[in-house]
Amino acid sequence: MKIYFDNAATTALDKEVLDAMMPYMTDHFGNPSSIHSFGRQTRAAIEGARKTIAKLLNVSPAEIFFTSGGTEADNMAIRCSVNDIGIKHCITSKIEHHAVLHTLEALEHQGRIKLSFVNLDKKGKVDIAHLEELLKSNERSFVSLMHANNEIGTLLPIKEVGELCERYNAIFHSDTVQTMAHYAMDLKAMKVHFVNGAAHKFHGPKGVGFIYVSSDVKIHPMIYGGSQERNMRGGTENLYGIVGLAKAMEIAYRDMKAHQDHVMGLKAYMAEQLKKNIPGIEINGDLNSSLYTVLNVQFPPTEVAEMMLFNLDIAGIAASGGSACTSGSNQGSHVLRAIGCDMERPSVRFSFSKFNKKEEVDYTVTKLKEFFPVKEKV
Ligand SMILES: Cc1ncc(COP(=O)(O)O)c(C=O)c1O
């Protein structure tokens, strides 16, 4: 049996998405910037994709820019805010994705910004009062806080943070890579300036994503070149990727309720089965209010901590680590470390998709039980 429980890393391409992309990998190959019929055809496909995404998010198509994925979009939001809006103070958290953290740290290192970290609790929840203090005691800030953490699933009260940022005239970026197309979003109601999406996190192709840039902010390109993306991002567009991105998003919205129910059910079932079968496990993050695709489990101390993912892999189960780090250069997960997890205990992230089944959970729990045999009392 082969089981894929690493859907927060990437998801399988949906067959329906591939079918939509195929004509643009074969017959419809024109450069969207060409003015002849070949180009006009592919230009229409790109603008159609933009309209689809804009409509689903309740924004204008002019506010959607295609990128190579989540990382580029995070870079763009941050770098353009510093370069073009004159931001000198940024607020973020220690559990952001490296696409955000490393970008901000590089700008701080270059002396371009002052960087503040908002306090978090043990579940990775943002201390809103501390955020307000940071906003109050600094000049106009840029706030980058992720909607859902990719390792532990902790959710940000995005609307509340958006309103707070608005009160202090701050620019608000939320990395929504893990939540895009997993929850319905009305961006106009959320008071964000920038959010992003990466198609491969919702059964679309890899290497393509987008950024929403509110029309309230005026920025210049991060990548200069041709006049693609209304002069905001040079380079011939990833045509079939963009077509696949829009199709994947359409499908996600069409089937959202059924998939949410299915995946939430799997997550709850796995948590319950693990608690029942392996004494001493704990959930990292907040089981009751977190991203429904992610379950991060801390296992009891074991001699084979470093081997857990390897052993799961041998058993045909793909999951990922927020690992123990008892030796060598492996520092373990920056997220688990930041929320004060016991780094001597192995943690494993299981992340689910619409393609997973209950039997896969049963098999995985059976295998995990073998790693933690219950000691007989003598
Ligand atoms: C929260 C978050 N932000 C950004 C990214 C980067 O996305 P991409 O790999 O598409 O550049 C990821 C992907 O792992 C992510 O989970």
mmCIF file of C-alpha atoms and ligand atoms in Angstrom:
data_model
loop_
_atom_site.group_PDB
_atom_site.id
_atom_site.type_symbol
_atom_site.label_atom_id
_atom_site.label_comp_id
_atom_site.label_asym_id
_atom_site.label_seq_id
_atom_site.Cartn_x
_atom_site.Cartn_y
_atom_site.Cartn_z
ATOM 1 C CA MET A 1 0.000 0.000 0.000
ATOM 2 C CA LYS A 2 1.238 3.525 -0.864
ATOM 3 C CA ILE A 3 -0.238 6.316 1.218
ATOM 4 C CA TYR A 4 0.256 10.025 0.633
ATOM 5 C CA PHE A 5 -0.262 12.105 3.772
ATOM 6 C CA ASP A 6 1.901 15.068 2.757
ATOM 7 C CA ASN A 7 -0.667 17.276 1.069
ATOM 8 C CA ALA A 8 0.543 20.449 2.795
ATOM 9 C CA ALA A 9 3.809 19.981 0.872
ATOM 10 C CA THR A 10 2.038 19.456 -2.418
ATOM 11 C CA THR A 11 -1.038 17.744 -3.816
ATOM 12 C CA ALA A 12 -1.670 15.369 -6.705
ATOM 13 C CA LEU A 13 -2.757 16.991 -9.936
ATOM 14 C CA ASP A 14 -6.488 16.551 -10.540
ATOM 15 C CA LYS A 15 -7.265 14.715 -13.808
ATOM 16 C CA GLU A 16 -9.889 17.349 -14.635
ATOM 17 C CA VAL A 17 -7.184 20.018 -14.307
ATOM 18 C CA LEU A 18 -4.834 18.126 -16.590
ATOM 19 C CA ASP A 19 -7.605 17.836 -19.183
ATOM 20 C CA ALA A 20 -8.089 21.606 -19.106
ATOM 21 C CA MET A 21 -4.331 22.207 -19.464
ATOM 22 C CA MET A 22 -3.696 19.711 -22.245
ATOM 23 C CA PRO A 23 -4.828 21.833 -25.229
ATOM 24 C CA TYR A 24 -2.458 24.600 -24.060
ATOM 25 C CA MET A 25 0.437 22.145 -23.973
ATOM 26 C CA THR A 26 -0.286 20.987 -27.496
ATOM 27 C CA ASP A 27 -2.415 22.866 -30.042
ATOM 28 C CA HIS A 28 -2.712 26.271 -28.387
ATOM 29 C CA PHE A 29 0.907 27.270 -28.024
ATOM 30 C CA GLY A 30 0.991 30.892 -29.190
ATOM 31 C CA ASN A 31 2.856 33.484 -27.167
ATOM 32 C CA PRO A 32 0.142 35.453 -25.365
ATOM 33 C CA SER A 33 1.968 38.676 -26.263
ATOM 34 C CA SER A 34 1.773 37.976 -30.006
ATOM 35 C CA ILE A 35 -0.894 39.914 -31.814
ATOM 36 C CA HIS A 36 -1.742 37.207 -34.374
ATOM 37 C CA SER A 37 -4.528 34.695 -33.870
ATOM 38 C CA PHE A 38 -2.283 32.172 -32.054
ATOM 39 C CA GLY A 39 -1.372 34.794 -29.496
ATOM 40 C CA ARG A 40 -4.886 36.185 -29.195
ATOM 41 C CA GLN A 41 -6.189 32.725 -28.382
ATOM 42 C CA THR A 42 -3.771 32.141 -25.520
ATOM 43 C CA ARG A 43 -4.137 35.744 -24.269
ATOM 44 C CA ALA A 44 -7.874 35.088 -23.997
ATOM 45 C CA ALA A 45 -7.172 31.949 -21.940
ATOM 46 C CA ILE A 46 -4.990 33.895 -19.502
ATOM 47 C CA GLU A 47 -7.484 36.721 -19.110
ATOM 48 C CA GLY A 48 -10.268 34.162 -18.660
ATOM 49 C CA ALA A 49 -8.260 32.509 -15.876
ATOM 50 C CA ARG A 50 -7.702 35.882 -14.206
ATOM 51 C CA LYS A 51 -11.422 36.656 -14.309
ATOM 52 C CA THR A 52 -12.305 33.249 -12.840
ATOM 53 C CA ILE A 53 -9.965 33.755 -9.888
ATOM 54 C CA ALA A 54 -11.024 37.370 -9.331
ATOM 55 C CA LYS A 55 -14.695 36.402 -9.302
ATOM 56 C CA LEU A 56 -14.148 33.606 -6.783
ATOM 57 C CA LEU A 57 -12.323 36.013 -4.464
ATOM 58 C CA ASN A 58 -14.716 38.942 -5.032
ATOM 59 C CA VAL A 59 -12.031 41.287 -6.373
ATOM 60 C CA SER A 60 -11.277 42.968 -9.666
ATOM 61 C CA PRO A 61 -9.258 41.041 -12.314
ATOM 62 C CA ALA A 62 -6.863 44.014 -12.324
ATOM 63 C CA GLU A 63 -5.898 43.067 -8.752
ATOM 64 C CA ILE A 64 -4.684 39.549 -9.690
ATOM 65 C CA PHE A 65 -1.122 38.973 -10.938
ATOM 66 C CA PHE A 66 0.222 35.562 -11.910
ATOM 67 C CA THR A 67 3.515 34.447 -10.377
ATOM 68 C CA SER A 68 5.700 31.354 -10.250
ATOM 69 C CA GLY A 69 4.088 30.327 -6.970
ATOM 70 C CA GLY A 70 3.743 31.235 -3.330
ATOM 71 C CA THR A 71 7.361 32.198 -2.688
ATOM 72 C CA GLU A 72 7.554 34.783 -5.450
ATOM 73 C CA ALA A 73 4.255 36.290 -4.331
ATOM 74 C CA ASP A 74 5.466 36.556 -0.716
ATOM 75 C CA ASN A 75 8.673 38.209 -1.918
ATOM 76 C CA MET A 76 6.708 40.609 -4.090
ATOM 77 C CA ALA A 77 4.362 41.722 -1.303
ATOM 78 C CA ILE A 78 7.241 42.323 1.091
ATOM 79 C CA ARG A 79 9.871 43.780 -1.216
ATOM 80 C CA CYS A 80 7.457 46.032 -3.072
ATOM 81 C CA SER A 81 5.998 47.372 0.169
ATOM 82 C CA VAL A 82 9.478 48.266 1.394
ATOM 83 C CA ASN A 83 10.684 49.608 -1.963
ATOM 84 C CA ASP A 84 7.591 51.453 -3.124
ATOM 85 C CA ILE A 85 5.463 52.321 -0.115
ATOM 86 C CA GLY A 86 8.380 53.445 2.004
ATOM 87 C CA ILE A 87 7.795 50.941 4.784
ATOM 88 C CA LYS A 88 10.520 51.021 7.441
ATOM 89 C CA HIS A 89 8.972 48.795 10.091
ATOM 90 C CA CYS A 90 7.706 45.246 9.574
ATOM 91 C CA ILE A 91 5.862 42.977 11.954
ATOM 92 C CA THR A 92 5.748 39.229 11.513
ATOM 93 C CA SER A 93 5.866 36.045 13.585
ATOM 94 C CA LYS A 94 8.516 33.416 14.207
ATOM 95 C CA ILE A 95 6.378 30.683 12.634
ATOM 96 C CA GLU A 96 5.988 32.183 9.158
ATOM 97 C CA HIS A 97 7.091 30.226 6.102
ATOM 98 C CA HIS A 98 10.712 30.851 5.111
ATOM 99 C CA ALA A 99 9.467 32.646 1.981
ATOM 100 C CA VAL A 100 8.358 35.399 4.370
ATOM 101 C CA LEU A 101 10.877 35.058 7.204
ATOM 102 C CA HIS A 102 14.016 34.919 5.077
ATOM 103 C CA THR A 103 12.855 37.810 2.892
ATOM 104 C CA LEU A 104 12.185 40.016 5.903
ATOM 105 C CA GLU A 105 15.419 38.965 7.614
ATOM 106 C CA ALA A 106 17.403 39.821 4.479
ATOM 107 C CA LEU A 107 15.857 43.301 4.398
ATOM 108 C CA GLU A 108 16.608 43.761 8.085
ATOM 109 C CA HIS A 109 20.187 42.588 7.523
ATOM 110 C CA GLN A 110 20.551 45.155 4.731
ATOM 111 C CA GLY A 111 19.433 47.858 7.178
ATOM 112 C CA ARG A 112 16.307 48.584 5.144
ATOM 113 C CA ILE A 113 13.784 47.801 7.883
ATOM 114 C CA LYS A 114 13.335 47.294 11.576
ATOM 115 C CA LEU A 115 11.755 43.887 12.207
ATOM 116 C CA SER A 116 9.459 43.076 15.126
ATOM 117 C CA PHE A 117 8.069 39.674 16.066
ATOM 118 C CA VAL A 118 4.615 39.438 17.566
ATOM 119 C CA ASN A 119 4.200 37.169 20.580
ATOM 120 C CA LEU A 120 2.591 33.761 20.101
ATOM 121 C CA ASP A 121 1.036 31.351 22.533
ATOM 122 C CA LYS A 122 1.894 27.628 22.827
ATOM 123 C CA LYS A 123 -0.494 26.802 20.002
ATOM 124 C CA GLY A 124 1.000 29.389 17.670
ATOM 125 C CA LYS A 125 -1.841 31.893 18.081
ATOM 126 C CA VAL A 126 -0.995 35.547 17.638
ATOM 127 C CA ASP A 127 -1.228 37.775 20.727
ATOM 128 C CA ILE A 128 -3.526 40.454 19.303
ATOM 129 C CA ALA A 129 -2.901 42.890 22.185
ATOM 130 C CA HIS A 130 0.847 42.681 21.534
ATOM 131 C CA LEU A 131 0.253 43.218 17.811
ATOM 132 C CA GLU A 132 -1.696 46.370 18.641
ATOM 133 C CA GLU A 133 1.117 47.571 20.913
ATOM 134 C CA LEU A 134 3.637 47.082 18.090
ATOM 135 C CA LEU A 135 1.401 48.923 15.646
ATOM 136 C CA LYS A 136 0.823 51.765 18.100
ATOM 137 C CA SER A 137 4.445 52.304 19.047
ATOM 138 C CA ASN A 138 5.927 52.371 15.535
ATOM 139 C CA GLU A 139 5.566 54.425 12.414
ATOM 140 C CA ARG A 140 3.445 53.011 9.586
ATOM 141 C CA SER A 141 4.044 49.259 9.622
ATOM 142 C CA PHE A 142 3.899 46.365 7.221
ATOM 143 C CA VAL A 143 2.321 43.307 8.822
ATOM 144 C CA SER A 144 2.912 39.816 7.430
ATOM 145 C CA LEU A 145 1.029 37.074 9.254
ATOM 146 C CA MET A 146 0.046 33.807 7.660
ATOM 147 C CA HIS A 147 -3.587 32.741 7.459
ATOM 148 C CA ALA A 148 -2.801 29.134 8.391
ATOM 149 C CA ASN A 149 0.505 27.723 9.471
ATOM 150 C CA ASN A 150 1.758 25.049 7.104
ATOM 151 C CA GLU A 151 3.215 22.854 9.860
ATOM 152 C CA ILE A 152 0.714 23.007 12.704
ATOM 153 C CA GLY A 153 -2.357 24.444 10.958
ATOM 154 C CA THR A 154 -2.945 27.264 13.446
ATOM 155 C CA LEU A 155 -5.349 29.824 11.962
ATOM 156 C CA LEU A 156 -5.110 33.604 12.151
ATOM 157 C CA PRO A 157 -8.279 35.599 12.840
ATOM 158 C CA ILE A 158 -7.593 37.331 9.539
ATOM 159 C CA LYS A 159 -10.590 39.655 9.559
ATOM 160 C CA GLU A 160 -9.802 40.911 13.054
ATOM 161 C CA VAL A 161 -6.133 41.468 12.147
ATOM 162 C CA GLY A 162 -7.178 43.233 8.925
ATOM 163 C CA GLU A 163 -9.401 45.617 10.877
ATOM 164 C CA LEU A 164 -6.660 46.281 13.411
ATOM 165 C CA CYS A 165 -4.154 47.027 10.654
ATOM 166 C CA GLU A 166 -6.633 49.376 9.021
ATOM 167 C CA ARG A 167 -7.070 51.255 12.305
ATOM 168 C CA TYR A 168 -3.309 51.901 12.421
ATOM 169 C CA ASN A 169 -2.953 52.566 8.691
ATOM 170 C CA ALA A 170 -0.701 49.511 8.333
ATOM 171 C CA ILE A 171 -0.174 47.474 5.175
ATOM 172 C CA PHE A 172 -1.410 43.914 5.737
ATOM 173 C CA HIS A 173 -0.053 40.890 3.913
ATOM 174 C CA SER A 174 -1.308 37.432 4.752
ATOM 175 C CA ASP A 175 0.372 34.360 3.300
ATOM 176 C CA THR A 176 -2.719 32.357 2.330
ATOM 177 C CA VAL A 177 -0.878 29.601 0.469
ATOM 178 C CA GLN A 178 -2.296 26.881 2.740
ATOM 179 C CA THR A 179 -5.849 28.221 2.869
ATOM 180 C CA MET A 180 -6.393 29.456 -0.691
ATOM 181 C CA ALA A 181 -9.090 27.315 -2.358
ATOM 182 C CA HIS A 182 -9.570 25.427 0.922
ATOM 183 C CA TYR A 183 -11.848 28.077 2.413
ATOM 184 C CA ALA A 184 -14.102 30.489 0.532
ATOM 185 C CA MET A 185 -12.599 33.972 0.793
ATOM 186 C CA ASP A 186 -14.222 37.329 0.247
ATOM 187 C CA LEU A 187 -11.114 39.503 0.060
ATOM 188 C CA LYS A 188 -13.021 42.752 0.060
ATOM 189 C CA ALA A 189 -14.448 41.879 3.460
ATOM 190 C CA MET A 190 -11.042 40.829 4.803
ATOM 191 C CA LYS A 191 -9.241 44.186 4.617
ATOM 192 C CA VAL A 192 -6.010 42.703 3.301
ATOM 193 C CA HIS A 193 -3.638 44.407 0.877
ATOM 194 C CA PHE A 194 -1.860 41.277 -0.323
ATOM 195 C CA VAL A 195 -2.684 37.555 -0.288
ATOM 196 C CA ASN A 196 -1.340 34.727 -2.416
ATOM 197 C CA GLY A 197 -2.002 31.260 -3.720
ATOM 198 C CA ALA A 198 0.014 28.378 -5.178
ATOM 199 C CA ALA A 199 -1.846 26.001 -7.500
ATOM 200 C CA HIS A 200 0.020 22.886 -6.372
ATOM 201 C CA LYS A 201 -1.517 23.134 -2.902
ATOM 202 C CA PHE A 202 -5.006 22.532 -4.308
ATOM 203 C CA HIS A 203 -4.512 19.891 -6.995
ATOM 204 C CA GLY A 204 -3.224 22.279 -9.628
ATOM 205 C CA PRO A 205 0.182 22.290 -11.330
ATOM 206 C CA LYS A 206 3.480 23.245 -9.697
ATOM 207 C CA GLY A 207 5.391 26.413 -10.493
ATOM 208 C CA VAL A 208 2.398 28.710 -10.807
ATOM 209 C CA GLY A 209 0.494 30.898 -8.399
ATOM 210 C CA PHE A 210 -0.800 34.389 -7.999
ATOM 211 C CA ILE A 211 -0.791 37.444 -5.823
ATOM 212 C CA TYR A 212 -3.751 39.660 -5.044
ATOM 213 C CA VAL A 213 -2.661 43.278 -4.766
ATOM 214 C CA SER A 214 -5.387 45.585 -3.516
ATOM 215 C CA SER A 215 -5.994 48.567 -5.808
ATOM 216 C CA ASP A 216 -5.454 50.692 -2.673
ATOM 217 C CA VAL A 217 -1.699 50.101 -2.878
ATOM 218 C CA LYS A 218 0.519 51.324 -5.684
ATOM 219 C CA ILE A 219 3.652 49.276 -6.299
ATOM 220 C CA HIS A 220 6.230 48.827 -9.056
ATOM 221 C CA PRO A 221 7.347 45.506 -10.558
ATOM 222 C CA MET A 222 9.719 43.200 -8.726
ATOM 223 C CA ILE A 223 10.696 41.473 -11.972
ATOM 224 C CA TYR A 224 11.383 43.829 -14.845
ATOM 225 C CA GLY A 225 11.135 42.759 -18.477
ATOM 226 C CA GLY A 226 8.363 42.797 -21.048
ATOM 227 C CA SER A 227 4.930 44.258 -20.555
ATOM 228 C CA GLN A 228 3.314 41.052 -19.313
ATOM 229 C CA GLU A 229 0.934 41.221 -16.361
ATOM 230 C CA ARG A 230 0.178 44.851 -17.195
ATOM 231 C CA ASN A 231 3.853 45.743 -16.823
ATOM 232 C CA MET A 232 3.988 44.282 -13.338
ATOM 233 C CA ARG A 233 5.892 41.060 -14.031
ATOM 234 C CA GLY A 234 8.065 40.589 -17.086
ATOM 235 C CA GLY A 235 8.411 37.158 -18.711
ATOM 236 C CA THR A 236 6.344 34.972 -21.013
ATOM 237 C CA GLU A 237 3.462 33.632 -18.995
ATOM 238 C CA ASN A 238 3.222 30.043 -17.747
ATOM 239 C CA LEU A 239 0.209 29.580 -20.003
ATOM 240 C CA TYR A 240 -0.848 26.007 -19.229
ATOM 241 C CA GLY A 241 0.039 26.530 -15.567
ATOM 242 C CA ILE A 242 -2.270 29.531 -15.381
ATOM 243 C CA VAL A 243 -5.071 27.633 -17.130
ATOM 244 C CA GLY A 244 -4.565 24.757 -14.651
ATOM 245 C CA LEU A 245 -4.484 27.121 -11.680
ATOM 246 C CA ALA A 246 -7.862 28.641 -12.564
ATOM 247 C CA LYS A 247 -9.396 25.233 -13.266
ATOM 248 C CA ALA A 248 -8.111 23.825 -9.957
ATOM 249 C CA MET A 249 -9.587 26.790 -8.142
ATOM 250 C CA GLU A 250 -12.934 26.421 -9.884
ATOM 251 C CA ILE A 251 -13.098 22.749 -8.917
ATOM 252 C CA ALA A 252 -12.065 23.505 -5.333
ATOM 253 C CA TYR A 253 -14.877 26.047 -4.967
ATOM 254 C CA ARG A 254 -17.412 23.816 -6.753
ATOM 255 C CA ASP A 255 -16.738 20.839 -4.457
ATOM 256 C CA MET A 256 -15.590 22.710 -1.357
ATOM 257 C CA LYS A 257 -18.229 21.646 1.154
ATOM 258 C CA ALA A 258 -17.970 17.930 0.336
ATOM 259 C CA HIS A 259 -14.169 17.980 0.433
ATOM 260 C CA GLN A 260 -14.050 19.968 3.658
ATOM 261 C CA ASP A 261 -16.396 17.485 5.346
ATOM 262 C CA HIS A 262 -14.431 14.506 4.045
ATOM 263 C CA VAL A 263 -11.006 15.832 5.044
ATOM 264 C CA MET A 264 -12.189 17.141 8.433
ATOM 265 C CA GLY A 265 -13.630 13.696 9.114
ATOM 266 C CA LEU A 266 -10.314 12.008 8.305
ATOM 267 C CA LYS A 267 -8.356 14.370 10.518
ATOM 268 C CA ALA A 268 -10.702 13.964 13.487
ATOM 269 C CA TYR A 269 -10.722 10.184 13.013
ATOM 270 C CA MET A 270 -6.934 9.970 12.891
ATOM 271 C CA ALA A 271 -6.521 12.131 16.004
ATOM 272 C CA GLU A 272 -9.026 9.960 17.848
ATOM 273 C CA GLN A 273 -7.442 6.679 16.727
ATOM 274 C CA LEU A 274 -3.952 7.868 17.649
ATOM 275 C CA LYS A 275 -5.082 8.961 21.110
ATOM 276 C CA LYS A 276 -6.803 5.623 21.616
ATOM 277 C CA ASN A 277 -3.897 3.482 20.431
ATOM 278 C CA ILE A 278 -0.712 5.300 21.408
ATOM 279 C CA PRO A 279 -0.615 6.538 24.994
ATOM 280 C CA GLY A 280 1.141 9.848 25.519
ATOM 281 C CA ILE A 281 0.657 11.458 22.110
ATOM 282 C CA GLU A 282 -0.058 15.171 21.930
ATOM 283 C CA ILE A 283 -1.320 17.409 19.156
ATOM 284 C CA ASN A 284 0.886 20.344 18.164
ATOM 285 C CA GLY A 285 -1.256 23.410 17.507
ATOM 286 C CA ASP A 286 -4.958 23.613 18.195
ATOM 287 C CA LEU A 287 -6.903 20.506 17.176
ATOM 288 C CA ASN A 288 -10.260 22.211 17.517
ATOM 289 C CA SER A 289 -9.645 25.333 15.479
ATOM 290 C CA SER A 290 -6.999 24.755 12.861
ATOM 291 C CA LEU A 291 -6.594 24.229 9.167
ATOM 292 C CA TYR A 292 -8.582 21.069 8.472
ATOM 293 C CA THR A 293 -5.956 19.500 6.210
ATOM 294 C CA VAL A 294 -3.148 19.416 8.807
ATOM 295 C CA LEU A 295 -2.621 17.183 11.838
ATOM 296 C CA ASN A 296 0.716 17.587 13.603
ATOM 297 C CA VAL A 297 1.339 14.900 16.194
ATOM 298 C CA GLN A 298 3.954 14.740 18.909
ATOM 299 C CA PHE A 299 4.816 11.150 19.757
ATOM 300 C CA PRO A 300 6.211 9.848 23.028
ATOM 301 C CA PRO A 301 9.994 9.832 23.392
ATOM 302 C CA THR A 302 11.535 6.902 21.524
ATOM 303 C CA GLU A 303 15.009 5.702 20.644
ATOM 304 C CA VAL A 304 13.989 5.653 17.004
ATOM 305 C CA ALA A 305 12.835 9.302 16.927
ATOM 306 C CA GLU A 306 15.043 10.235 14.022
ATOM 307 C CA MET A 307 13.974 7.139 12.129
ATOM 308 C CA MET A 308 10.221 7.700 12.353
ATOM 309 C CA LEU A 309 9.692 9.315 8.966
ATOM 310 C CA PHE A 310 12.084 6.829 7.412
ATOM 311 C CA ASN A 311 10.222 3.915 8.963
ATOM 312 C CA LEU A 312 6.890 5.336 7.816
ATOM 313 C CA ASP A 313 8.338 5.691 4.341
ATOM 314 C CA ILE A 314 9.476 2.062 4.395
ATOM 315 C CA ALA A 315 5.892 1.156 5.312
ATOM 316 C CA GLY A 316 4.725 3.097 2.247
ATOM 317 C CA ILE A 317 3.443 6.128 4.162
ATOM 318 C CA ALA A 318 4.571 9.605 3.117
ATOM 319 C CA ALA A 319 4.363 12.228 5.850
ATOM 320 C CA SER A 320 6.695 14.977 6.904
ATOM 321 C CA GLY A 321 8.540 16.024 9.959
ATOM 322 C CA GLY A 322 8.612 18.766 12.365
ATOM 323 C CA SER A 323 11.360 16.568 13.460
ATOM 324 C CA ALA A 324 13.296 15.732 16.531
ATOM 325 C CA CYS A 325 16.783 17.093 16.382
ATOM 326 C CA THR A 326 19.010 15.228 18.713
ATOM 327 C CA SER A 327 22.026 15.083 16.487
ATOM 328 C CA GLY A 328 23.991 16.670 13.694
ATOM 329 C CA SER A 329 23.102 19.837 11.890
ATOM 330 C CA ASN A 330 19.358 19.238 11.805
ATOM 331 C CA GLN A 331 17.928 22.078 13.814
ATOM 332 C CA GLY A 332 14.402 20.719 13.617
ATOM 333 C CA SER A 333 11.346 22.735 12.769
ATOM 334 C CA HIS A 334 11.598 26.490 13.380
ATOM 335 C CA VAL A 335 7.837 26.453 13.967
ATOM 336 C CA LEU A 336 7.825 23.809 16.699
ATOM 337 C CA ARG A 337 10.851 25.422 18.297
ATOM 338 C CA ALA A 338 9.164 28.851 18.305
ATOM 339 C CA ILE A 339 6.091 27.577 20.140
ATOM 340 C CA GLY A 340 8.216 25.782 22.722
ATOM 341 C CA CYS A 341 7.615 22.160 21.712
ATOM 342 C CA ASP A 342 9.669 19.433 23.292
ATOM 343 C CA MET A 343 12.210 18.986 20.498
ATOM 344 C CA GLU A 344 13.443 15.690 21.935
ATOM 345 C CA ARG A 345 10.134 14.079 21.035
ATOM 346 C CA PRO A 346 9.407 13.191 17.427
ATOM 347 C CA SER A 347 6.666 15.179 15.723
ATOM 348 C CA VAL A 348 5.088 14.177 12.438
ATOM 349 C CA ARG A 349 2.820 16.236 10.202
ATOM 350 C CA PHE A 350 0.077 14.286 8.475
ATOM 351 C CA SER A 351 -1.751 16.349 5.879
ATOM 352 C CA PHE A 352 -4.802 15.172 3.996
ATOM 353 C CA SER A 353 -6.616 15.740 0.736
ATOM 354 C CA LYS A 354 -9.837 14.750 -0.993
ATOM 355 C CA PHE A 355 -8.036 11.699 -2.390
ATOM 356 C CA ASN A 356 -7.307 10.133 1.031
ATOM 357 C CA LYS A 357 -9.415 7.398 2.550
ATOM 358 C CA LYS A 358 -10.305 6.156 6.025
ATOM 359 C CA GLU A 359 -8.567 2.808 5.368
ATOM 360 C CA GLU A 360 -5.315 4.698 4.867
ATOM 361 C CA VAL A 361 -5.694 6.201 8.333
ATOM 362 C CA ASP A 362 -6.362 2.749 9.806
ATOM 363 C CA TYR A 363 -3.274 1.303 8.138
ATOM 364 C CA THR A 364 -1.095 4.199 9.284
ATOM 365 C CA VAL A 365 -2.288 3.938 12.892
ATOM 366 C CA THR A 366 -1.586 0.191 12.841
ATOM 367 C CA LYS A 367 1.957 0.831 11.622
ATOM 368 C CA LEU A 368 2.533 3.587 14.165
ATOM 369 C CA LYS A 369 1.359 1.286 16.959
ATOM 370 C CA GLU A 370 4.167 -1.083 16.015
ATOM 371 C CA PHE A 371 6.687 1.721 16.633
ATOM 372 C CA PHE A 372 5.291 2.257 20.138
ATOM 373 C CA PRO A 373 4.593 -1.165 21.613
ATOM 374 C CA VAL A 374 2.736 -1.015 24.906
ATOM 375 C CA LYS A 375 5.062 -2.344 27.620
ATOM 376 C CA GLU A 376 3.626 -5.275 29.543
ATOM 377 C CA LYS A 377 3.377 -4.692 33.309
ATOM 378 C CA VAL A 378 5.441 -7.179 35.320
HETATM 379 C C1 LIG B 1 2.564 28.908 3.920
HETATM 380 C C2 LIG B 1 3.381 28.761 2.687
HETATM 381 N N1 LIG B 1 3.867 29.863 2.082
HETATM 382 C C3 LIG B 1 4.591 29.792 0.968
HETATM 383 C C4 LIG B 1 4.898 28.594 0.389
HETATM 384 C C5 LIG B 1 5.737 28.566 -0.849
HETATM 385 O O1 LIG B 1 4.988 28.206 -1.975
HETATM 386 P P1 LIG B 1 5.740 27.730 -3.316
HETATM 387 O O2 LIG B 1 6.442 26.461 -2.988
HETATM 388 O O3 LIG B 1 4.611 27.550 -4.296
HETATM 389 O O4 LIG B 1 6.658 28.801 -3.726
HETATM 390 C C6 LIG B 1 4.430 27.411 0.977
HETATM 391 C C7 LIG B 1 4.765 26.088 0.403
HETATM 392 O O5 LIG B 1 5.200 25.183 1.081
HETATM 393 C C8 LIG B 1 3.651 27.499 2.157
HETATM 394 O O6 LIG B 1 3.169 26.413 2.772
#
